[in-house]
Short mmCIF file of C-alpha atoms and ligand atoms in Angstrom, two decimals:
data_model
loop_
_atom_site.label_atom_id
_atom_site.label_comp_id
_atom_site.label_asym_id
_atom_site.label_seq_id
_atom_site.Cartn_x
_atom_site.Cartn_y
_atom_site.Cartn_z
CA MET A 1 55.45 -78.92 47.39
CA LYS A 2 56.57 -75.29 47.84
CA ALA A 3 54.56 -72.30 46.51
CA SER A 4 56.11 -70.35 43.96
CA ARG A 5 55.55 -67.20 42.53
CA ILE A 6 55.55 -67.45 38.69
CA VAL A 7 53.51 -65.01 36.62
CA SER A 8 51.21 -66.98 34.36
CA THR A 9 51.80 -66.93 30.62
CA PHE A 10 48.20 -66.19 30.22
CA THR A 11 48.57 -62.97 32.24
CA VAL A 12 51.93 -61.93 30.44
CA ALA A 13 50.30 -62.16 27.20
CA LEU A 14 47.21 -60.34 28.08
CA MET A 15 49.09 -57.47 29.67
CA ALA A 16 51.08 -57.14 26.47
CA LEU A 17 48.18 -57.27 24.12
CA THR A 18 46.37 -54.82 26.49
CA ILE A 19 49.35 -52.37 26.48
CA LEU A 20 49.64 -52.62 22.79
CA ALA A 21 46.30 -52.03 21.97
CA ALA A 22 45.91 -49.12 24.37
CA CYS A 23 48.91 -47.47 22.68
CA GLY A 24 47.27 -48.32 19.06
CA GLN A 25 50.37 -50.05 18.32
CA ALA A 26 48.94 -53.22 17.22
CA PRO A 27 48.92 -53.13 13.46
CA ALA A 28 46.39 -55.49 11.72
CA SER A 29 49.33 -57.33 10.36
CA ALA A 30 50.77 -57.97 13.46
CA PRO A 31 51.26 -61.91 13.86
CA PRO A 32 48.75 -62.83 16.64
CA ALA A 33 50.04 -64.25 19.71
CA PRO A 34 50.29 -67.89 19.71
CA ALA A 35 46.79 -69.24 20.10
CA ALA A 36 47.91 -71.31 23.22
CA GLU A 37 48.61 -67.95 24.71
CA GLN A 38 45.78 -65.68 24.23
CA PRO A 39 43.72 -64.79 27.26
CA ALA A 40 39.91 -65.66 27.46
CA ALA A 41 38.73 -62.25 28.10
CA ALA A 42 40.46 -58.97 27.22
CA ALA A 43 40.14 -56.02 29.51
CA ASN A 44 38.32 -53.38 27.54
CA ALA A 45 39.00 -49.72 27.21
CA THR A 46 36.62 -48.73 29.90
CA GLY A 47 38.38 -50.51 32.51
CA LYS A 48 38.59 -53.70 34.49
CA LYS A 49 36.36 -56.77 34.41
CA THR A 50 34.07 -57.23 37.25
CA TYR A 51 32.40 -60.31 39.02
CA ALA A 52 29.47 -59.17 37.22
CA ASP A 53 31.09 -59.95 33.76
CA MET A 54 32.22 -63.40 35.01
CA THR A 55 31.07 -66.86 33.49
CA LEU A 56 33.03 -69.50 35.61
CA CYS A 57 33.04 -73.20 34.70
CA PHE A 58 33.10 -75.46 37.59
CA PRO A 59 32.83 -79.18 36.41
CA GLN A 60 32.49 -80.52 39.94
CA LEU A 61 33.97 -84.26 40.01
CA GLY A 62 31.26 -85.77 42.16
CA ALA A 63 29.29 -85.80 45.27
CA GLU A 64 30.89 -88.53 47.16
CA SER A 65 31.65 -87.05 50.43
CA ASP A 66 30.54 -84.51 53.06
CA TRP A 67 33.95 -82.66 51.89
CA ARG A 68 32.79 -82.57 48.18
CA THR A 69 29.14 -81.31 49.41
CA ALA A 70 30.81 -78.58 51.27
CA ASN A 71 33.09 -77.61 48.23
CA THR A 72 30.19 -77.50 45.85
CA ALA A 73 28.24 -75.25 48.38
CA SER A 74 31.38 -73.07 48.58
CA PHE A 75 31.38 -72.36 44.74
CA LYS A 76 27.50 -71.90 44.63
CA GLU A 77 27.32 -69.84 47.63
CA THR A 78 30.36 -67.52 46.67
CA ALA A 79 29.26 -67.23 42.91
CA ALA A 80 25.88 -65.77 44.46
CA THR A 81 27.40 -63.58 46.97
CA LEU A 82 29.85 -62.10 44.53
CA GLY A 83 27.21 -61.68 41.91
CA ILE A 84 29.05 -63.32 39.08
CA LYS A 85 27.20 -63.56 35.55
CA GLN A 86 27.06 -67.16 35.26
CA LEU A 87 28.34 -70.35 37.24
CA VAL A 88 28.44 -73.36 34.73
CA PHE A 89 27.87 -76.21 37.34
CA SER A 90 28.12 -79.85 36.64
CA ASP A 91 28.62 -83.12 38.68
CA ALA A 92 30.53 -85.71 37.03
CA GLN A 93 29.77 -88.61 39.45
CA GLN A 94 33.30 -89.58 39.85
CA LYS A 95 33.91 -90.33 36.28
CA GLN A 96 36.79 -88.58 34.36
CA GLU A 97 34.85 -88.83 30.94
CA ASN A 98 32.11 -86.84 32.44
CA GLN A 99 34.21 -84.37 33.48
CA ILE A 100 36.19 -84.21 30.32
CA SER A 101 32.97 -83.83 28.35
CA ALA A 102 31.66 -80.84 30.93
CA VAL A 103 35.09 -79.27 30.09
CA ARG A 104 34.54 -79.18 26.47
CA ALA A 105 30.87 -78.05 26.69
CA CYS A 106 32.35 -75.07 28.61
CA ILE A 107 34.95 -74.36 25.77
CA GLN A 108 32.19 -74.52 23.36
CA GLN A 109 29.98 -71.96 25.36
CA GLY A 110 33.08 -69.60 25.51
CA VAL A 111 33.29 -69.36 29.54
CA ASP A 112 35.87 -66.69 30.90
CA VAL A 113 37.46 -69.42 33.20
CA ILE A 114 37.46 -73.09 33.86
CA ALA A 115 37.91 -74.03 37.68
CA LEU A 116 38.56 -77.95 37.31
CA PRO A 117 38.66 -80.27 40.41
CA PRO A 118 39.99 -83.20 38.52
CA VAL A 119 39.16 -86.46 39.76
CA VAL A 120 42.39 -88.27 38.77
CA GLU A 121 45.65 -86.91 37.90
CA ASP A 122 46.54 -88.40 34.57
CA GLY A 123 44.50 -88.27 31.17
CA TRP A 124 44.12 -84.24 31.13
CA GLU A 125 46.46 -83.23 28.34
CA PRO A 126 44.04 -83.31 25.45
CA VAL A 127 41.35 -81.32 27.05
CA LEU A 128 43.62 -78.76 28.60
CA THR A 129 45.38 -78.29 25.57
CA GLU A 130 42.03 -77.41 23.75
CA ALA A 131 41.32 -74.96 26.67
CA LYS A 132 44.78 -73.15 26.01
CA ASN A 133 43.97 -73.09 22.26
CA ALA A 134 40.73 -71.64 22.66
CA GLY A 135 42.24 -68.94 25.06
CA ILE A 136 40.30 -70.13 28.31
CA PRO A 137 42.63 -69.92 31.49
CA VAL A 138 42.13 -73.00 33.81
CA ILE A 139 42.44 -73.06 37.36
CA ILE A 140 43.22 -76.65 38.84
CA VAL A 141 41.23 -76.91 41.95
CA ASP A 142 41.47 -79.37 44.86
CA ARG A 143 43.56 -82.36 43.69
CA SER A 144 46.52 -81.86 41.22
CA VAL A 145 46.87 -83.01 37.57
CA SER A 146 50.12 -84.89 36.15
CA ALA A 147 49.86 -82.78 33.09
CA ASP A 148 52.44 -80.07 32.05
CA PRO A 149 51.78 -77.10 34.03
CA SER A 150 52.25 -74.81 31.04
CA LEU A 151 48.48 -76.08 30.24
CA TYR A 152 46.85 -74.64 33.02
CA ALA A 153 47.16 -71.07 35.01
CA ALA A 154 47.53 -72.06 38.29
CA HIS A 155 46.45 -74.62 41.00
CA ILE A 156 44.58 -73.78 44.20
CA GLY A 157 44.11 -76.70 46.87
CA SER A 158 45.55 -78.78 49.88
CA ASP A 159 49.14 -80.10 50.21
CA MET A 160 48.08 -83.77 50.01
CA VAL A 161 51.64 -84.94 50.67
CA LEU A 162 51.69 -82.86 53.78
CA GLU A 163 48.32 -84.27 55.06
CA GLY A 164 49.77 -87.90 54.71
CA GLU A 165 52.83 -86.73 56.41
CA ARG A 166 50.95 -85.41 59.42
CA ALA A 167 48.86 -88.60 59.35
CA ALA A 168 52.00 -90.66 59.74
CA GLU A 169 53.30 -88.36 62.63
CA GLU A 170 50.34 -89.03 64.72
CA PHE A 171 51.11 -92.80 64.44
CA ASN A 172 54.56 -92.26 65.23
CA LYS A 173 53.66 -90.62 68.67
CA MET A 174 50.70 -93.00 69.53
CA MET A 175 52.79 -95.97 68.59
CA PRO A 176 56.47 -95.48 69.80
CA ASP A 177 57.14 -99.11 70.12
CA GLY A 178 56.21 -99.76 66.47
CA GLY A 179 53.20 -102.02 65.28
CA ALA A 180 51.10 -102.35 62.16
CA VAL A 181 48.44 -100.11 60.55
CA LEU A 182 46.08 -100.96 57.54
CA GLU A 183 45.21 -97.89 55.14
CA ILE A 184 42.02 -97.37 53.54
CA SER A 185 42.82 -94.96 50.69
CA GLY A 186 40.88 -92.72 48.36
CA THR A 187 40.05 -92.72 44.45
CA THR A 188 42.85 -94.79 42.89
CA GLY A 189 45.12 -92.25 40.84
CA SER A 190 43.56 -89.15 42.38
CA GLY A 191 46.02 -86.52 43.57
CA ALA A 192 44.29 -86.73 46.95
CA ALA A 193 44.93 -90.60 47.35
CA VAL A 194 48.41 -90.55 45.59
CA GLY A 195 49.74 -87.62 47.60
CA ARG A 196 48.47 -88.93 51.11
CA ALA A 197 49.96 -92.46 50.32
CA GLU A 198 53.25 -90.69 49.54
CA GLY A 199 53.62 -88.71 52.63
CA PHE A 200 52.32 -91.33 54.92
CA ARG A 201 55.19 -93.97 53.68
CA LYS A 202 57.72 -91.00 53.67
CA LYS A 203 56.99 -90.14 57.45
CA LEU A 204 56.01 -93.32 59.01
CA ASN A 205 58.45 -94.78 61.39
CA PRO A 206 60.47 -97.91 60.14
CA ASN A 207 59.06 -99.96 63.02
CA ILE A 208 55.33 -99.11 62.03
CA THR A 209 54.37 -101.45 58.98
CA ILE A 210 51.49 -100.97 56.76
CA LEU A 211 50.12 -104.40 56.94
CA ASP A 212 47.64 -103.61 54.00
CA SER A 213 46.14 -101.02 51.75
CA GLN A 214 42.90 -100.85 49.94
CA THR A 215 40.79 -97.98 48.20
CA GLY A 216 37.28 -97.10 49.51
CA ASN A 217 37.01 -94.78 46.72
CA PHE A 218 36.35 -91.71 49.30
CA THR A 219 32.90 -93.08 49.93
CA ARG A 220 31.18 -94.39 53.14
CA ALA A 221 29.48 -97.00 51.12
CA GLU A 222 32.43 -98.43 49.72
CA ALA A 223 34.74 -98.26 52.85
CA VAL A 224 32.10 -100.78 54.52
CA PRO A 225 33.17 -103.91 52.66
CA VAL A 226 36.89 -102.85 52.58
CA MET A 227 36.97 -102.88 56.26
CA GLN A 228 34.63 -105.95 56.53
CA ALA A 229 37.41 -107.96 54.30
CA PHE A 230 40.02 -106.67 56.73
CA LEU A 231 38.28 -108.05 59.39
CA ARG A 232 37.93 -111.25 58.02
CA LYS A 233 41.66 -111.40 57.05
CA TYR A 234 43.27 -109.78 60.22
CA GLN A 235 42.86 -110.01 63.77
CA PRO A 236 42.28 -106.59 65.31
CA GLY A 237 44.97 -105.92 68.19
CA THR A 238 47.18 -108.66 67.27
CA ASP A 239 47.73 -108.57 63.41
CA PHE A 240 47.23 -104.56 63.43
CA GLN A 241 46.56 -101.84 65.73
CA GLY A 242 45.65 -98.68 63.63
CA ILE A 243 44.02 -97.62 60.81
CA PHE A 244 44.96 -94.48 58.34
CA ILE A 245 41.92 -93.52 56.65
CA HIS A 246 41.90 -91.14 53.55
CA ASN A 247 38.84 -89.28 54.60
CA ASP A 248 36.29 -88.84 57.47
CA ASP A 249 33.16 -90.42 55.28
CA MET A 250 35.23 -93.66 55.06
CA GLY A 251 36.04 -93.51 58.25
CA ILE A 252 32.52 -93.21 59.46
CA GLY A 253 31.80 -96.41 57.23
CA VAL A 254 34.71 -98.10 59.13
CA ILE A 255 33.32 -97.20 62.42
CA GLU A 256 29.99 -99.01 61.44
CA VAL A 257 31.88 -102.08 60.82
CA LEU A 258 34.14 -102.11 64.08
CA LYS A 259 30.98 -101.48 66.14
CA ALA A 260 29.24 -104.31 64.45
CA ALA A 261 32.37 -106.61 65.28
CA GLY A 262 32.26 -105.65 68.81
CA ILE A 263 35.10 -103.24 68.67
CA LYS A 264 35.15 -100.56 71.14
CA PRO A 265 36.29 -96.60 70.72
CA GLY A 266 40.20 -96.67 71.66
CA ASP A 267 40.58 -100.28 70.93
CA LEU A 268 42.42 -99.32 67.70
CA LYS A 269 44.51 -95.96 66.82
CA ILE A 270 42.32 -94.40 63.87
CA VAL A 271 43.56 -91.31 61.97
CA SER A 272 41.13 -89.71 59.30
CA VAL A 273 41.50 -86.93 56.97
CA ASP A 274 39.16 -83.63 56.40
CA GLY A 275 37.85 -82.47 59.49
CA THR A 276 34.12 -82.55 58.59
CA ARG A 277 31.64 -82.58 61.35
CA GLY A 278 31.23 -86.34 60.96
CA GLY A 279 34.99 -86.60 61.52
CA PHE A 280 34.74 -84.17 64.78
CA GLN A 281 31.71 -86.33 66.12
CA ALA A 282 34.05 -89.48 65.58
CA MET A 283 36.73 -87.71 67.74
CA VAL A 284 33.95 -87.02 70.32
CA ASP A 285 32.77 -90.37 70.43
CA GLY A 286 36.57 -91.79 70.76
CA TRP A 287 36.84 -93.23 67.70
CA PHE A 288 39.64 -91.11 65.80
CA GLN A 289 42.43 -89.98 67.52
CA ALA A 290 43.38 -87.20 65.17
CA ASP A 291 41.58 -85.79 62.07
CA VAL A 292 43.98 -84.22 59.49
CA GLU A 293 42.51 -81.20 58.04
CA CYS A 294 41.35 -80.78 54.34
CA ASN A 295 39.68 -77.43 53.81
CA PRO A 296 37.05 -77.51 51.16
CA LEU A 297 36.24 -73.96 51.25
CA LEU A 298 38.32 -72.92 48.23
CA ALA A 299 35.91 -70.88 46.22
CA PRO A 300 36.53 -67.56 47.44
CA GLN A 301 40.39 -67.88 46.46
CA VAL A 302 39.36 -69.41 43.10
CA PHE A 303 36.95 -66.59 42.11
CA GLU A 304 39.53 -63.90 43.13
CA MET A 305 42.33 -65.58 40.87
CA ALA A 306 39.74 -65.97 38.08
CA LEU A 307 38.95 -62.30 38.19
CA LYS A 308 42.64 -61.40 38.25
CA LEU A 309 43.11 -63.94 35.08
CA MET A 310 40.27 -62.14 33.15
CA ASN A 311 41.93 -58.81 34.10
CA GLY A 312 45.45 -60.04 32.89
CA GLU A 313 46.95 -59.60 36.42
CA PRO A 314 49.63 -62.07 37.65
CA VAL A 315 48.81 -64.79 39.75
CA GLU A 316 50.89 -67.52 42.08
CA ARG A 317 51.15 -70.76 40.13
CA GLU A 318 50.52 -72.87 43.38
CA VAL A 319 48.25 -71.68 46.20
CA LEU A 320 48.37 -74.34 48.90
CA THR A 321 45.81 -73.83 51.81
CA ASN A 322 46.81 -73.58 55.28
CA GLU A 323 45.90 -76.41 57.29
CA THR A 324 45.96 -78.06 60.65
CA VAL A 325 45.51 -81.35 62.73
CA TYR A 326 42.23 -81.53 64.95
CA TYR A 327 42.40 -83.72 68.20
CA PRO A 328 39.80 -85.31 70.61
CA GLU A 329 40.91 -82.94 73.30
CA ASN A 330 38.76 -79.92 71.86
CA ALA A 331 36.67 -81.81 69.39
CA ALA A 332 33.45 -81.24 71.21
CA GLU A 333 34.19 -77.47 72.00
CA LEU A 334 34.89 -76.83 68.00
CA LEU A 335 32.31 -79.18 66.61
CA PRO A 336 29.33 -76.47 66.75
CA THR A 337 31.64 -74.30 64.88
CA ARG A 338 32.43 -76.32 62.04
CA GLN A 339 31.00 -75.01 58.78
CA TYR A 340 31.09 -78.35 56.98
O1 LIG B 401 40.25 -84.14 47.09
C1 LIG B 401 39.93 -84.10 48.51
C2 LIG B 401 39.13 -85.29 48.85
O2 LIG B 401 38.15 -85.68 48.09
C3 LIG B 401 38.55 -85.09 50.25
O3 LIG B 401 39.38 -85.63 51.42
C4 LIG B 401 37.42 -86.34 50.08
O4 LIG B 401 36.62 -86.05 51.29
C5 LIG B 401 36.78 -85.79 49.07
O5 LIG B 401 36.20 -86.94 48.29
#
């Protein structure tokens, strides 16, 4: 998806209201801006809002992976460093209904901005509409939503389709004569799993088939039985030569299963996603042939955008993280430098 620069309707409405107020031209009888376009926090006459004024709601989707742990730490550490007034944090334990309740509680509290990492893509329209009607801008963080973009201010996160394409390109290079791969995907219906699966299928050479695909829900524990079932059904090396795994945590679960089955590092081509320390260790140990980066350290950009929204400044609608692919060749050298 291409990044585009479209000024948020929140900010346009805020700028218009601020100018009118400053010029004393907003008569009491003037019709209010449509509720859906009212800003969360109007800049006052004394100047701009600062981080010390900010209450930011971060209804985290869960704690399913090392990536997620790093993402949570990024928000907590950045909030402390910037000295924001309050970070309203919650953990939805990978349940959308918990996230929706957390967003509703934040609307009730009257936070300035909501930074929402949606566990799945669908089903957000009602609560996003409630936030919009309350005048609270929402930044969609990390994964995407399928809701109409007019319901939120912006999205900051990875290009999940590109990550899947990058994984496919690794298999294309490693298996020029074709073959078969298995896929262990992330949470069903999540923007990360949907995007990676789409990109993977888009770029995978036609001579490489996807023998089977099952979800491991982005967790180490759930990937283990998936891989065990695959090994009962398919013969490694004969039926399949590679495995595409949607994150490093599931990859580590897969390695446990392969080791127990007597499979050695390098017997199968394995490509994972994230670039966590665990993923780097798996490359050092010879299990992963590539690790597609997905960067969890999103908080600095999110807080910066949140402050702009509070001050009625324009923001980019889509901010995609600049990412790369890591390889075993320099994994040992880079491992000590990894932040997550
Ligand atoms: O949405 C990002 C994905 O979610 C990461 O790849 C995964 O590790 C996490 O659980």
